[in-house]
Coordinates of N, CA, C and O in Angstrom, one line a residue:
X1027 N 232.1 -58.1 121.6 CA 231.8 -56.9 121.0 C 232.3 -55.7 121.9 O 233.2 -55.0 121.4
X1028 N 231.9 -55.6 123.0 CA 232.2 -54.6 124.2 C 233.6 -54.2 124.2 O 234.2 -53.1 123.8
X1029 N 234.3 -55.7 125.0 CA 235.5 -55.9 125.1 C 236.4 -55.6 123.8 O 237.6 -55.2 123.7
X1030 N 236.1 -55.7 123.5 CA 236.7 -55.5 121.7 C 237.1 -53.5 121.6 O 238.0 -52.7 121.6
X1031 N 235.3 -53.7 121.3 CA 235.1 -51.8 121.5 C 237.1 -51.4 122.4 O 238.2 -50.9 122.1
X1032 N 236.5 -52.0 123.5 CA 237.4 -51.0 124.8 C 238.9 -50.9 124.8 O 239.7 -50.0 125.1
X1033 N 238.8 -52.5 124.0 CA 240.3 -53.1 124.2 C 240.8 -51.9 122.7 O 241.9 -51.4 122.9
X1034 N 240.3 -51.7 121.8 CA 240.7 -50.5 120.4 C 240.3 -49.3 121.1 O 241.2 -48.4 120.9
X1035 N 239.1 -48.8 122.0 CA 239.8 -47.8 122.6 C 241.0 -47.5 123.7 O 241.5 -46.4 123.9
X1036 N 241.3 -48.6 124.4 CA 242.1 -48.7 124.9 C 244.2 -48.0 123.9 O 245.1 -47.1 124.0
X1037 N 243.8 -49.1 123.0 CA 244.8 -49.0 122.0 C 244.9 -48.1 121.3 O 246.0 -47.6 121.1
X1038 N 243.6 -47.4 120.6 CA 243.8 -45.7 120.6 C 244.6 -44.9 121.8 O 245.8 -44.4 121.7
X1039 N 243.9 -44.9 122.9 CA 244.3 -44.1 123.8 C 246.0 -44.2 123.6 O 246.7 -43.2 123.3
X1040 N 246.5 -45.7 124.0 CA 247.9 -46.0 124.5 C 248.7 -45.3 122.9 O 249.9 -45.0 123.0
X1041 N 247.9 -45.3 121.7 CA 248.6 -44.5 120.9 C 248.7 -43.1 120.7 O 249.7 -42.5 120.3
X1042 N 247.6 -42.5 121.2 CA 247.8 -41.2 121.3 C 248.8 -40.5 122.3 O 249.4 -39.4 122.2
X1043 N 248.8 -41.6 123.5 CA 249.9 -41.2 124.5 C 251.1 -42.1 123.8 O 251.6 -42.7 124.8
X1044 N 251.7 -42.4 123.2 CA 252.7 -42.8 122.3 C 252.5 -41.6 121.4 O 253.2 -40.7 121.8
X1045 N 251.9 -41.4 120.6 CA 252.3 -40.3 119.9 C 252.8 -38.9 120.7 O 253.8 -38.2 120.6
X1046 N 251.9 -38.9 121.4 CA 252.2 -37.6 123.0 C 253.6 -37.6 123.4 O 254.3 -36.6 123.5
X1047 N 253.8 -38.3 123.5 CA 255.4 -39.0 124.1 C 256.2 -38.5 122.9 O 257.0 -37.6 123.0
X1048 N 255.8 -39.1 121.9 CA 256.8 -38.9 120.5 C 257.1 -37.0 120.5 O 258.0 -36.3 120.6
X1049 N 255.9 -37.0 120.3 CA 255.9 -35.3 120.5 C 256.9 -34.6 121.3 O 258.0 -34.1 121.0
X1050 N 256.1 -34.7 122.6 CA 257.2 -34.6 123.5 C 258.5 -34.4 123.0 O 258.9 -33.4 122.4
X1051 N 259.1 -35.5 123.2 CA 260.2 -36.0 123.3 C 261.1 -35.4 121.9 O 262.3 -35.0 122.0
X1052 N 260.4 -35.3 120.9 CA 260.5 -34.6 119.8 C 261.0 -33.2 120.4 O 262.2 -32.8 120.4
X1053 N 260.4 -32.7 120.7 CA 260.2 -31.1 120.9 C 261.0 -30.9 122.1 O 261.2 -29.7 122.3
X1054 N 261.7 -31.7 123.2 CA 262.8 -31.6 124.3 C 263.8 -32.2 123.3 O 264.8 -31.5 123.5
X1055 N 264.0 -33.2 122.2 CA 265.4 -32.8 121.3 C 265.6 -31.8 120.7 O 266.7 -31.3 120.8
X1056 N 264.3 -31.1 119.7 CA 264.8 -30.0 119.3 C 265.0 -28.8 120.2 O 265.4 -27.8 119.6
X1057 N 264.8 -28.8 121.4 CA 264.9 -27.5 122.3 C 266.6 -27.8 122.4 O 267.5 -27.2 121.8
X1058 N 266.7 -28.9 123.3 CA 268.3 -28.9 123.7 C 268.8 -29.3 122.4 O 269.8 -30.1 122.6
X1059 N 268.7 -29.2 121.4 CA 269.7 -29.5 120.1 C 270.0 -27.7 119.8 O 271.0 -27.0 119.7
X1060 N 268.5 -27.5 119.9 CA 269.1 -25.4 119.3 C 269.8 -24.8 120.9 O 270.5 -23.8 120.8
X1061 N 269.7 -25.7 122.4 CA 270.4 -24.6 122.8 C 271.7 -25.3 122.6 O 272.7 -24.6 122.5
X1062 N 271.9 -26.5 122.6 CA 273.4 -26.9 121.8 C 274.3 -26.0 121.2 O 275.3 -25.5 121.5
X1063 N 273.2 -26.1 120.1 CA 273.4 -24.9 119.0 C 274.4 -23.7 119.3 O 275.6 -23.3 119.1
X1064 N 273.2 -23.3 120.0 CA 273.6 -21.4 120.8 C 274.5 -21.8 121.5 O 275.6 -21.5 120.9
X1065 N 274.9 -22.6 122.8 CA 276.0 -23.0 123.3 C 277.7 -22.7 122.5 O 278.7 -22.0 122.7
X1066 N 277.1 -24.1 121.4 CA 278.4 -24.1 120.4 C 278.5 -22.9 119.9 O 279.6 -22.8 119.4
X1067 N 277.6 -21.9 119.6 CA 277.8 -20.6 118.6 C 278.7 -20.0 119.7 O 279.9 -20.0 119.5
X1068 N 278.4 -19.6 121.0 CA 279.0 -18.5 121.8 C 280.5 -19.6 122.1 O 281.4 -18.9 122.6
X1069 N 280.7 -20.4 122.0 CA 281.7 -20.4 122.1 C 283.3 -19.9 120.9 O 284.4 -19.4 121.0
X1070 N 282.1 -20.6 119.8 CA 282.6 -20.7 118.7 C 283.4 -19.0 118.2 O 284.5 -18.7 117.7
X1071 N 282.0 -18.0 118.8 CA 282.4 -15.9 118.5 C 283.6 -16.2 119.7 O 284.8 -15.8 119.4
X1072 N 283.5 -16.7 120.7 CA 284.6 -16.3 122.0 C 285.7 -16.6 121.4 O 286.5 -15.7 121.5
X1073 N 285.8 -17.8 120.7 CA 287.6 -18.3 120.1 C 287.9 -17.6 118.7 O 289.0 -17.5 118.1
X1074 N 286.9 -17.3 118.4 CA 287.1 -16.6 116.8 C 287.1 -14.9 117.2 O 287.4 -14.1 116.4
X1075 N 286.9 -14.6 118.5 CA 287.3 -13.2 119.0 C 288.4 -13.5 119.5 O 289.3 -13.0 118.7
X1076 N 288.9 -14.1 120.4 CA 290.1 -14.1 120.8 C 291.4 -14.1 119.8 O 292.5 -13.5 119.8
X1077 N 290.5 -15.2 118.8 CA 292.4 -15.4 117.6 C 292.0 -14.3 116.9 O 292.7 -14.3 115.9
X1078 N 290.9 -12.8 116.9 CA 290.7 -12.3 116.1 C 292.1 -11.1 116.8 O 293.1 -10.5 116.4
X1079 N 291.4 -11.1 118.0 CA 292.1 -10.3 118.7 C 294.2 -10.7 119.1 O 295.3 -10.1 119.2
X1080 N 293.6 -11.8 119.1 CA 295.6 -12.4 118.9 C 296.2 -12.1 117.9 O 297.5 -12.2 117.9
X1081 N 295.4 -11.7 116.5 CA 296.0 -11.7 115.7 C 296.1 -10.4 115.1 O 297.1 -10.1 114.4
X1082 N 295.2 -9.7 115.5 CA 295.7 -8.5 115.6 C 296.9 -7.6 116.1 O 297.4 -6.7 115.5
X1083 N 297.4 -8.2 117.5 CA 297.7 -8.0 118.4 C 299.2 -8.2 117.9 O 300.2 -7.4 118.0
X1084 N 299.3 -9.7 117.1 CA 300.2 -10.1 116.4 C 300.7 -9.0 115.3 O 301.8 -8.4 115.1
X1085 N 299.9 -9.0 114.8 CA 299.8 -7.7 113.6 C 300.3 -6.3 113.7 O 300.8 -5.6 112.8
X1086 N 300.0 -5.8 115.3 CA 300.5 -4.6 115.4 C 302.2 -4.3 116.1 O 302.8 -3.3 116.2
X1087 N 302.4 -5.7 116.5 CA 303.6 -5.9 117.2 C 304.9 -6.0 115.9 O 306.0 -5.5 115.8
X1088 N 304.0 -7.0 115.1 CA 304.7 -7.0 113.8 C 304.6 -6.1 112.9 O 305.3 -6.2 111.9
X1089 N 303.7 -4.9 112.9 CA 304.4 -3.9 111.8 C 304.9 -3.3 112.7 O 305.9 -2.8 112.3
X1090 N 304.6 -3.1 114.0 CA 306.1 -2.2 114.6 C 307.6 -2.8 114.7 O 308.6 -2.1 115.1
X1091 N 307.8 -3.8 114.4 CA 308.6 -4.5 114.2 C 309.4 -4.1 112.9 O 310.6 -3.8 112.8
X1092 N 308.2 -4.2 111.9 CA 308.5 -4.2 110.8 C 309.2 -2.4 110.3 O 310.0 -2.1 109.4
X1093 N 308.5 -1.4 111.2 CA 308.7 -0.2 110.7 C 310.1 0.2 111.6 O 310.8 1.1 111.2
X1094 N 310.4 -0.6 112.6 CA 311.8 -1.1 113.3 C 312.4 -1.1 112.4 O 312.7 0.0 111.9
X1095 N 312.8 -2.4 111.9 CA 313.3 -2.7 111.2 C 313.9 -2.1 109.5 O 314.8 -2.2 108.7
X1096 N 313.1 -1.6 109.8 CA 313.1 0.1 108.1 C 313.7 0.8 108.8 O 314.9 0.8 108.5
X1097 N 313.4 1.4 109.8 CA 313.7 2.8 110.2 C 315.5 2.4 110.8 O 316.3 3.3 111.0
X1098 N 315.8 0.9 111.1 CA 316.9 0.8 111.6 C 317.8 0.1 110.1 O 319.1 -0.1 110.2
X1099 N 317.1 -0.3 109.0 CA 317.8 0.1 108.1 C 318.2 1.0 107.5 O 319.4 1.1 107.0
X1100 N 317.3 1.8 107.3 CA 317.0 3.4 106.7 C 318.4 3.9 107.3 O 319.3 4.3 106.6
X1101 N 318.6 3.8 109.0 CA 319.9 4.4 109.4 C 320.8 3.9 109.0 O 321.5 4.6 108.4
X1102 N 321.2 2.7 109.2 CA 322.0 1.8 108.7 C 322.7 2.2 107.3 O 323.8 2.6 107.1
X1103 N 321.5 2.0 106.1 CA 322.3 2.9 104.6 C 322.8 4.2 104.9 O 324.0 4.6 104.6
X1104 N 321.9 4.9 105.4 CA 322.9 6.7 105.5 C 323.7 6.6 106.0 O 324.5 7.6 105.8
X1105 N 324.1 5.5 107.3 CA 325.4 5.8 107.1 C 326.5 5.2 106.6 O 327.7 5.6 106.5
X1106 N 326.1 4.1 106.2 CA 327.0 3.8 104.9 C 327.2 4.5 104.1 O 328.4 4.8 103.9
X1107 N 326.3 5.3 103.2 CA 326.6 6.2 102.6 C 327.5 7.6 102.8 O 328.2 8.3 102.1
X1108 N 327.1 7.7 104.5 CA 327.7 8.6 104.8 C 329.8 8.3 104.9 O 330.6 9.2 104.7
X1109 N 329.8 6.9 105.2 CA 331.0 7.0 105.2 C 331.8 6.5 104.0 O 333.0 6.6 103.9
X1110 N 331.1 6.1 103.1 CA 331.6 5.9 101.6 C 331.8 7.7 101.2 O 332.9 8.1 101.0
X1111 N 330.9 8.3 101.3 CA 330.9 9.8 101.8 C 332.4 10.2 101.9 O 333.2 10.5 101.0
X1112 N 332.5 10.3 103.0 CA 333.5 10.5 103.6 C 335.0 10.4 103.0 O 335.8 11.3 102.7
X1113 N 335.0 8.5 103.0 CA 335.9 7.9 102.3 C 336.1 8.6 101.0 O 337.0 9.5 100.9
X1114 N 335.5 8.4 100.1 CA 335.5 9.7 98.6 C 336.3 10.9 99.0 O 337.5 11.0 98.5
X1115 N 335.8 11.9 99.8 CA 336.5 13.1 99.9 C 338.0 12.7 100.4 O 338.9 13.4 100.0
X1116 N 338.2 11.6 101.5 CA 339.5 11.4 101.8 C 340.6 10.9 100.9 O 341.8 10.9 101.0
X1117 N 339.7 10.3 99.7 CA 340.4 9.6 98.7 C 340.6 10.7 97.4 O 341.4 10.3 96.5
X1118 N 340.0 11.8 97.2 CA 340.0 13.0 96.4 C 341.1 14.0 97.0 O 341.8 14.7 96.3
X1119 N 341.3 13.9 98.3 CA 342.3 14.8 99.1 C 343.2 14.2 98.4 O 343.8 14.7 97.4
X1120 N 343.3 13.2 99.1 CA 344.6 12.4 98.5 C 344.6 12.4 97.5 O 345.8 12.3 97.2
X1121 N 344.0 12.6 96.6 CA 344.5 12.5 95.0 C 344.6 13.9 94.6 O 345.1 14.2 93.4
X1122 N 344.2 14.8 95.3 CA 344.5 16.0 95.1 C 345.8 16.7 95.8 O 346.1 17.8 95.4
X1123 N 346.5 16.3 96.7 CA 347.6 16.5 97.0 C 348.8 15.6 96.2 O 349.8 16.1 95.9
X1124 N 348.4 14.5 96.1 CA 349.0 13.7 95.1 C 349.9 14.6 93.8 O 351.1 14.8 93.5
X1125 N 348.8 14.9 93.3 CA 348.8 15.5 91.7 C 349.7 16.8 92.3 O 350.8 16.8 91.9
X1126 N 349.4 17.8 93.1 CA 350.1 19.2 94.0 C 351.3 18.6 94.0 O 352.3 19.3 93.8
X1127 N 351.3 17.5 94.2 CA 353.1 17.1 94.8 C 353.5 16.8 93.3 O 354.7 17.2 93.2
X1128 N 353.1 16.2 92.3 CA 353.5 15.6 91.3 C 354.1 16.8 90.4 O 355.3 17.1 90.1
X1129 N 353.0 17.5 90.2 CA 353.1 19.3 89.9 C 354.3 20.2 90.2 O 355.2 20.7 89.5
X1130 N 354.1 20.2 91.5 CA 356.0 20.4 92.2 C 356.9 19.9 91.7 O 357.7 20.5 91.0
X1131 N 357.0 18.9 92.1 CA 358.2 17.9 91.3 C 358.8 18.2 90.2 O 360.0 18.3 89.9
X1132 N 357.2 18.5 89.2 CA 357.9 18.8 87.6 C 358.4 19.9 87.5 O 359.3 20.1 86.7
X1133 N 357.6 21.2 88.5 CA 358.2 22.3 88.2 C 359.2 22.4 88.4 O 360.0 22.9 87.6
X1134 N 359.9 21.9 89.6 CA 361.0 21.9 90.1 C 362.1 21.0 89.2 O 363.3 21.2 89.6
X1135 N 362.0 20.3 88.4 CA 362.7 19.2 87.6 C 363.2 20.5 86.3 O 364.3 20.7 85.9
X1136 N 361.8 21.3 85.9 CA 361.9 22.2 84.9 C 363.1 23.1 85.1 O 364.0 23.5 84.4
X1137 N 362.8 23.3 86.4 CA 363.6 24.7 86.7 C 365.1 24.3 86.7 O 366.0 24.9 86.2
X1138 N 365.1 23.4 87.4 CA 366.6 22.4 87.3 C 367.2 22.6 85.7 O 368.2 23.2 85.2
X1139 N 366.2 21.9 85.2 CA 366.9 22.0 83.9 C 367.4 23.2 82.8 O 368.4 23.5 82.1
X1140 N 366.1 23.6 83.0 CA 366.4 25.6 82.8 C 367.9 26.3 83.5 O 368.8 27.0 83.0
X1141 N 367.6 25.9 84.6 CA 369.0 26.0 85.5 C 370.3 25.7 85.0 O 371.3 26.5 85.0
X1142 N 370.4 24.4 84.6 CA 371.5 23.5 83.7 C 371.8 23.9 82.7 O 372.9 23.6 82.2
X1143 N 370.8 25.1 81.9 CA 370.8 25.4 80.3 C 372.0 26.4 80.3 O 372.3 27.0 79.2

């Protein structure tokens, strides 16, 4: 009877310190699982700042790049234009002295003939 009694409180006991333990043990995984957690988060803002910041960084290199690139086409057409420009009036000269000389010619052809009459 005694023995009995002692040996189930015994076995209580050794379960409550089994469950104690479980406890425990429980509650030191969830501690180091959330500072895991927090660990992996701060790492996780550090690399997601960094490429936030790379990429920005990327971003501002590339529209200056990009506004380069306009502003050195933008020159590039005017002056194509400018010398298509150019070319035009050189090619109007010419066709305007052209016709002056053609003009002459006839008058002078006229007058000849007038001359001959």
């Amino acid at each position: 009877g005694i023995n009995a009694e002692y040996g189930e409180i015994r076995e209580i006991k050794r379960q409550r310190l089994g469950r104690k333990e479980v406890i425990d043990q429980t509650k030191q995984m969830i501690v180091s699982w959330a500072t895991e957690r927090e660990n992996q988060r701060k790492r996780w803002e550090s690399v997601v700042q960094d490429q936030f910041v790379n990429q920005m960084m990327q971003f501002s290199t590339l529209s200056s790049r990009l506004l380069e690139d306009n502003l050195h086409n933008k020159v590039n057409e005017l002056d194509k234009q400018w010398k298509e420009h150019q070319k035009s009036l050189k090619e109007n000269e010419a066709k305007q002295l052209l016709e002056e000389q053609q003009r002459k010619e006839k008058l002078a052809e006229q007058s000849k003939l007038e001359e001959n009459k």
